[in-house]
Amino acid sequence: DPVGLITFDEKMRASLPARSKRTQLANILALLARQKPAGPTDVAKNLQRTASMLKHKSLVMLFSDLLVDPEPVLKAITQLRFRGHDVIIFHVLDESEVHFPYDGMMDLLEPESGQNLIVDAQAIKRDYLQAIEDLRKTYRTECQSMGADFVELDTSMRFDHALVKYL
């Protein structure tokens, strides 16, 4: 089957048209190796753009931390599903974002805005973990209701094992 790739932050940064050639995997891996995180991400807008670019029913896989307002993202996923696309959302978080293994006072840097925030890790741990669980529950429930798959991953997992577990 033809496979393509789109990378984005606030704008689409790179894309490979869908191809079924043997060299496509190497092209995808090379493009991914060149990508660097840079600033804020607009997941919803780019999913909408992707939906308008797809000419045939496709399998759309999104790999994101989804640390954005879920409502517009879920609307974009609904749009993809309405157009007949299969959708799998891979919610990828750093292991520390999932388990929050910190103690004491911390100086946190928000990578997308560059802002620093000094917090007492123990004081916010419970609320933070609850907020992450609530976010995942929202995506899990809403994706299930619209027929999209939602897969939780963290960086402590070997990707191939996580993918095989999902499949």
Coordinates of C-alpha atoms in Angstrom, one line a residue:
D1 CA 0.0 0.0 0.0
P2 CA 1.2 3.6 -0.6
V3 CA 2.5 5.3 2.5
G4 CA 3.2 9.0 2.9
L5 CA 4.3 11.3 5.7
I6 CA 3.5 14.9 6.9
T7 CA 5.3 16.6 9.7
F8 CA 4.1 19.8 11.3
D9 CA 4.3 22.3 14.1
E10 CA 2.2 25.4 13.6
K11 CA 2.6 24.9 9.8
M12 CA 3.3 21.8 7.7
R13 CA 7.0 21.5 7.6
A14 CA 7.7 18.5 5.4
S15 CA 5.8 15.9 3.4
L16 CA 6.3 12.9 1.3
P17 CA 3.6 11.9 -1.1
A18 CA 2.2 8.4 -0.7
R19 CA 4.2 5.9 -2.6
S20 CA 4.4 2.1 -2.6
K21 CA 8.0 1.9 -3.7
R22 CA 10.5 -0.1 -1.7
T23 CA 12.6 3.1 -1.1
Q24 CA 9.7 4.9 0.6
L25 CA 10.6 3.6 4.1
A26 CA 14.1 4.9 3.8
N27 CA 12.7 8.2 2.6
I28 CA 10.4 8.4 5.6
L29 CA 13.1 7.5 8.1
A30 CA 15.5 10.1 6.5
L31 CA 12.9 12.8 6.7
L32 CA 12.1 12.0 10.3
A33 CA 15.8 12.0 11.3
R34 CA 16.1 15.5 10.0
Q35 CA 13.1 16.9 12.0
K36 CA 13.8 19.0 15.0
P37 CA 11.2 20.3 17.5
A38 CA 10.5 24.0 17.1
G39 CA 7.9 26.0 19.0
P40 CA 4.2 25.5 19.4
T41 CA 2.2 23.0 17.5
D42 CA -1.3 23.4 16.0
V43 CA -2.5 19.8 15.8
A44 CA -6.1 20.6 14.9
K45 CA -5.4 23.0 12.0
N46 CA -2.9 20.6 10.5
L47 CA -5.2 17.6 10.8
Q48 CA -7.8 19.7 9.0
R49 CA -5.3 20.5 6.2
T50 CA -4.4 16.9 6.0
A51 CA -8.0 15.9 5.6
S52 CA -8.5 18.3 2.7
M53 CA -5.3 16.9 1.0
L54 CA -6.3 13.2 1.1
K55 CA -8.0 12.2 -2.1
H56 CA -8.7 8.6 -1.2
K57 CA -9.9 6.8 2.0
S58 CA -6.7 6.4 4.0
L59 CA -5.3 5.3 7.3
V60 CA -4.2 8.4 9.2
M61 CA -1.8 7.9 12.1
L62 CA -1.0 10.8 14.3
F63 CA 1.9 10.7 16.7
S64 CA 1.7 13.6 19.2
D65 CA 1.9 14.5 22.9
L66 CA -1.6 16.1 22.4
L67 CA -0.8 18.7 25.1
V68 CA -3.2 21.1 23.6
D69 CA -6.9 21.9 24.0
P70 CA -8.6 18.6 23.0
E71 CA -11.8 20.0 21.6
P72 CA -10.4 21.3 18.3
V73 CA -8.3 18.2 17.8
L74 CA -11.3 16.0 18.4
K75 CA -13.3 18.0 15.9
A76 CA -10.5 17.5 13.3
I77 CA -10.5 13.7 14.0
T78 CA -14.3 13.7 13.6
Q79 CA -13.8 15.4 10.2
L80 CA -11.3 12.7 9.1
R81 CA -13.7 10.0 10.3
F82 CA -16.7 11.6 8.5
R83 CA -14.7 11.6 5.3
G84 CA -14.2 7.8 5.7
H85 CA -10.6 7.7 6.9
D86 CA -9.4 5.3 9.5
V87 CA -7.6 7.1 12.3
I88 CA -5.2 5.9 14.9
I89 CA -4.0 8.4 17.5
F90 CA -0.7 7.5 19.2
H91 CA -0.5 9.7 22.3
V92 CA 3.3 9.8 23.0
L93 CA 4.5 11.3 26.3
D94 CA 7.9 11.3 27.9
E95 CA 8.2 8.7 30.7
S96 CA 8.5 11.5 33.2
E97 CA 5.3 13.2 32.0
V98 CA 3.5 10.0 32.7
H99 CA 4.9 9.1 36.1
F100 CA 6.2 12.6 37.4
P101 CA 9.0 11.1 39.5
Y102 CA 10.1 14.5 40.9
D103 CA 10.6 15.8 44.5
G104 CA 11.3 19.3 45.9
M105 CA 11.4 22.6 44.2
M106 CA 11.8 22.5 40.5
D107 CA 12.5 25.0 37.8
L108 CA 10.5 23.7 34.8
L109 CA 11.0 25.1 31.3
E110 CA 8.0 25.0 29.0
P111 CA 9.7 24.1 25.7
E112 CA 7.1 25.6 23.3
S113 CA 6.8 29.0 25.0
G114 CA 10.2 29.1 26.6
Q115 CA 8.7 30.2 29.9
N116 CA 10.1 29.0 33.3
L117 CA 7.9 28.0 36.2
I118 CA 9.2 27.2 39.7
V119 CA 7.0 24.6 41.4
D120 CA 7.0 22.3 44.4
A121 CA 6.9 18.9 42.7
Q122 CA 5.2 17.1 45.7
A123 CA 2.5 19.8 46.0
I124 CA 1.5 19.5 42.3
K125 CA 2.1 15.8 41.6
R126 CA -1.4 14.5 42.4
D127 CA -3.1 17.3 40.5
Y128 CA -0.7 17.0 37.6
L129 CA -1.1 13.2 37.3
Q130 CA -4.9 13.6 37.5
A131 CA -4.8 16.2 34.7
I132 CA -2.8 13.9 32.5
E133 CA -5.2 11.0 33.2
D134 CA -8.2 13.3 32.5
L135 CA -6.7 14.4 29.2
R136 CA -6.1 10.8 28.2
K137 CA -9.6 9.7 29.3
T138 CA -11.1 12.5 27.2
Y139 CA -9.2 11.4 24.1
R140 CA -9.8 7.7 24.8
T141 CA -13.6 8.1 25.3
E142 CA -14.1 10.5 22.4
C143 CA -11.9 8.5 19.9
Q144 CA -13.8 5.3 20.9
S145 CA -17.2 7.0 20.3
M146 CA -16.2 8.1 16.8
G147 CA -14.5 4.9 15.8
A148 CA -10.9 6.1 16.0
D149 CA -8.2 4.2 17.9
F150 CA -6.3 5.8 20.7
V151 CA -3.0 4.3 21.8
E152 CA -1.1 5.5 24.9
L153 CA 2.7 5.4 24.6
D154 CA 5.6 6.7 26.6
T155 CA 9.2 6.9 25.9
S156 CA 10.1 4.1 28.3
M157 CA 8.4 1.7 25.9
R158 CA 10.3 0.2 23.0
F159 CA 8.4 1.4 20.0
D160 CA 8.4 -1.9 18.2
H161 CA 6.9 -3.6 21.3
A162 CA 4.3 -0.9 21.8
L163 CA 3.3 -1.2 18.1
V164 CA 3.1 -5.0 18.2
K165 CA 1.0 -4.8 21.4
Y166 CA -1.4 -2.4 19.7
L167 CA -1.6 -4.5 16.5

